[in-house]
């Protein structure tokens, strides 16, 4: 649910703020105390300082804050502006956007974990390949050692090839381009 509300009014002193309000569409209008319109609004000292600072300095202030009224589950974008001796306050519910931002950050973290694991898995076969290549190049290596090193290189390259195929399959799945190939398989072997 998203909404915008325009409030304007005067700080009457000792945490009392008289407001007149309407929705962004200009529907409902009212005159009330801010504590009735926004319960627990004065409990957020940073928001109150924002209001006072805007009035005292005659400057527009803007902030994104969680709402203390619902244990910081809802987020609001608040713009405060002095208006002919009064104070205008616009606020919009940005909870959905903040949740999406949080989900994107989590997805990015998981992607980084995946890439780190993938890098590790792709690097593992390189040490045996490097060692086997060194043995194969050595003039002191016997034919049996050279055959062994070629076998090691072949196995590790095949392992890397399977890892890369899996990675490409993941990419195909995420892009919706994976094609399944049906074939018979002997389940007894």
JSON list of N, CA, C and O in Angstrom, two decimals, residues 114 160-173:
[
{"chain": "A", "resi": 114, "resn": "UNK", "atom": "N", "xyz": [28.08, -17.36, -4.28]},
{"chain": "A", "resi": 114, "resn": "UNK", "atom": "CA", "xyz": [28.10, -18.34, -5.36]},
{"chain": "A", "resi": 114, "resn": "UNK", "atom": "C", "xyz": [29.36, -18.20, -6.21]},
{"chain": "A", "resi": 114, "resn": "UNK", "atom": "O", "xyz": [30.04, -19.18, -6.53]},
{"chain": "A", "resi": 160, "resn": "UNK", "atom": "N", "xyz": [36.74, -29.87, -14.95]},
{"chain": "A", "resi": 160, "resn": "UNK", "atom": "CA", "xyz": [36.50, -28.44, -15.18]},
{"chain": "A", "resi": 160, "resn": "UNK", "atom": "C", "xyz": [35.43, -28.23, -16.24]},
{"chain": "A", "resi": 160, "resn": "UNK", "atom": "O", "xyz": [34.60, -27.33, -16.13]},
{"chain": "A", "resi": 161, "resn": "UNK", "atom": "N", "xyz": [35.45, -29.06, -17.26]},
{"chain": "A", "resi": 161, "resn": "UNK", "atom": "CA", "xyz": [34.45, -28.96, -18.32]},
{"chain": "A", "resi": 161, "resn": "UNK", "atom": "C", "xyz": [33.04, -29.18, -17.77]},
{"chain": "A", "resi": 161, "resn": "UNK", "atom": "O", "xyz": [32.10, -28.46, -18.12]},
{"chain": "A", "resi": 162, "resn": "UNK", "atom": "N", "xyz": [32.89, -30.17, -16.89]},
{"chain": "A", "resi": 162, "resn": "UNK", "atom": "CA", "xyz": [31.57, -30.42, -16.26]},
{"chain": "A", "resi": 162, "resn": "UNK", "atom": "C", "xyz": [31.14, -29.23, -15.40]},
{"chain": "A", "resi": 162, "resn": "UNK", "atom": "O", "xyz": [29.96, -28.84, -15.41]},
{"chain": "A", "resi": 163, "resn": "UNK", "atom": "N", "xyz": [32.08, -28.66, -14.65]},
{"chain": "A", "resi": 163, "resn": "UNK", "atom": "CA", "xyz": [31.75, -27.48, -13.83]},
{"chain": "A", "resi": 163, "resn": "UNK", "atom": "C", "xyz": [31.29, -26.32, -14.71]},
{"chain": "A", "resi": 163, "resn": "UNK", "atom": "O", "xyz": [30.31, -25.65, -14.41]},
{"chain": "A", "resi": 164, "resn": "UNK", "atom": "N", "xyz": [31.99, -26.10, -15.81]},
{"chain": "A", "resi": 164, "resn": "UNK", "atom": "CA", "xyz": [31.61, -25.01, -16.71]},
{"chain": "A", "resi": 164, "resn": "UNK", "atom": "C", "xyz": [30.27, -25.29, -17.39]},
{"chain": "A", "resi": 164, "resn": "UNK", "atom": "O", "xyz": [29.46, -24.37, -17.57]},
{"chain": "A", "resi": 165, "resn": "UNK", "atom": "N", "xyz": [30.02, -26.56, -17.75]},
{"chain": "A", "resi": 165, "resn": "UNK", "atom": "CA", "xyz": [28.72, -26.92, -18.31]},
{"chain": "A", "resi": 165, "resn": "UNK", "atom": "C", "xyz": [27.60, -26.64, -17.30]},
{"chain": "A", "resi": 165, "resn": "UNK", "atom": "O", "xyz": [26.54, -26.11, -17.67]},
{"chain": "A", "resi": 166, "resn": "UNK", "atom": "N", "xyz": [27.84, -26.99, -16.03]},
{"chain": "A", "resi": 166, "resn": "UNK", "atom": "CA", "xyz": [26.84, -26.71, -14.99]},
{"chain": "A", "resi": 166, "resn": "UNK", "atom": "C", "xyz": [26.61, -25.21, -14.86]},
{"chain": "A", "resi": 166, "resn": "UNK", "atom": "O", "xyz": [25.47, -24.75, -14.71]},
{"chain": "A", "resi": 167, "resn": "UNK", "atom": "N", "xyz": [27.68, -24.45, -14.90]},
{"chain": "A", "resi": 167, "resn": "UNK", "atom": "CA", "xyz": [27.56, -23.00, -14.81]},
{"chain": "A", "resi": 167, "resn": "UNK", "atom": "C", "xyz": [26.76, -22.45, -15.99]},
{"chain": "A", "resi": 167, "resn": "UNK", "atom": "O", "xyz": [25.89, -21.59, -15.82]},
{"chain": "A", "resi": 168, "resn": "UNK", "atom": "N", "xyz": [27.04, -22.95, -17.18]},
{"chain": "A", "resi": 168, "resn": "UNK", "atom": "CA", "xyz": [26.27, -22.51, -18.35]},
{"chain": "A", "resi": 168, "resn": "UNK", "atom": "C", "xyz": [24.81, -22.91, -18.24]},
{"chain": "A", "resi": 168, "resn": "UNK", "atom": "O", "xyz": [23.92, -22.16, -18.65]},
{"chain": "A", "resi": 169, "resn": "UNK", "atom": "N", "xyz": [24.54, -24.11, -17.66]},
{"chain": "A", "resi": 169, "resn": "UNK", "atom": "CA", "xyz": [23.15, -24.52, -17.45]},
{"chain": "A", "resi": 169, "resn": "UNK", "atom": "C", "xyz": [22.44, -23.58, -16.49]},
{"chain": "A", "resi": 169, "resn": "UNK", "atom": "O", "xyz": [21.28, -23.23, -16.72]},
{"chain": "A", "resi": 170, "resn": "UNK", "atom": "N", "xyz": [23.12, -23.16, -15.44]},
{"chain": "A", "resi": 170, "resn": "UNK", "atom": "CA", "xyz": [22.52, -22.19, -14.50]},
{"chain": "A", "resi": 170, "resn": "UNK", "atom": "C", "xyz": [22.19, -20.91, -15.25]},
{"chain": "A", "resi": 170, "resn": "UNK", "atom": "O", "xyz": [21.10, -20.35, -15.09]},
{"chain": "A", "resi": 171, "resn": "UNK", "atom": "N", "xyz": [23.10, -20.46, -16.09]},
{"chain": "A", "resi": 171, "resn": "UNK", "atom": "CA", "xyz": [22.85, -19.25, -16.87]},
{"chain": "A", "resi": 171, "resn": "UNK", "atom": "C", "xyz": [21.66, -19.44, -17.81]},
{"chain": "A", "resi": 171, "resn": "UNK", "atom": "O", "xyz": [20.82, -18.56, -17.95]},
{"chain": "A", "resi": 172, "resn": "UNK", "atom": "N", "xyz": [21.60, -20.60, -18.44]},
{"chain": "A", "resi": 172, "resn": "UNK", "atom": "CA", "xyz": [20.46, -20.88, -19.35]},
{"chain": "A", "resi": 172, "resn": "UNK", "atom": "C", "xyz": [19.14, -20.92, -18.58]},
{"chain": "A", "resi": 172, "resn": "UNK", "atom": "O", "xyz": [18.11, -20.46, -19.08]},
{"chain": "A", "resi": 173, "resn": "UNK", "atom": "N", "xyz": [19.16, -21.49, -17.39]},
{"chain": "A", "resi": 173, "resn": "UNK", "atom": "CA", "xyz": [17.94, -21.55, -16.57]},
{"chain": "A", "resi": 173, "resn": "UNK", "atom": "C", "xyz": [17.49, -20.14, -16.21]},
{"chain": "A", "resi": 173, "resn": "UNK", "atom": "O", "xyz": [16.31, -19.80, -16.35]}
]
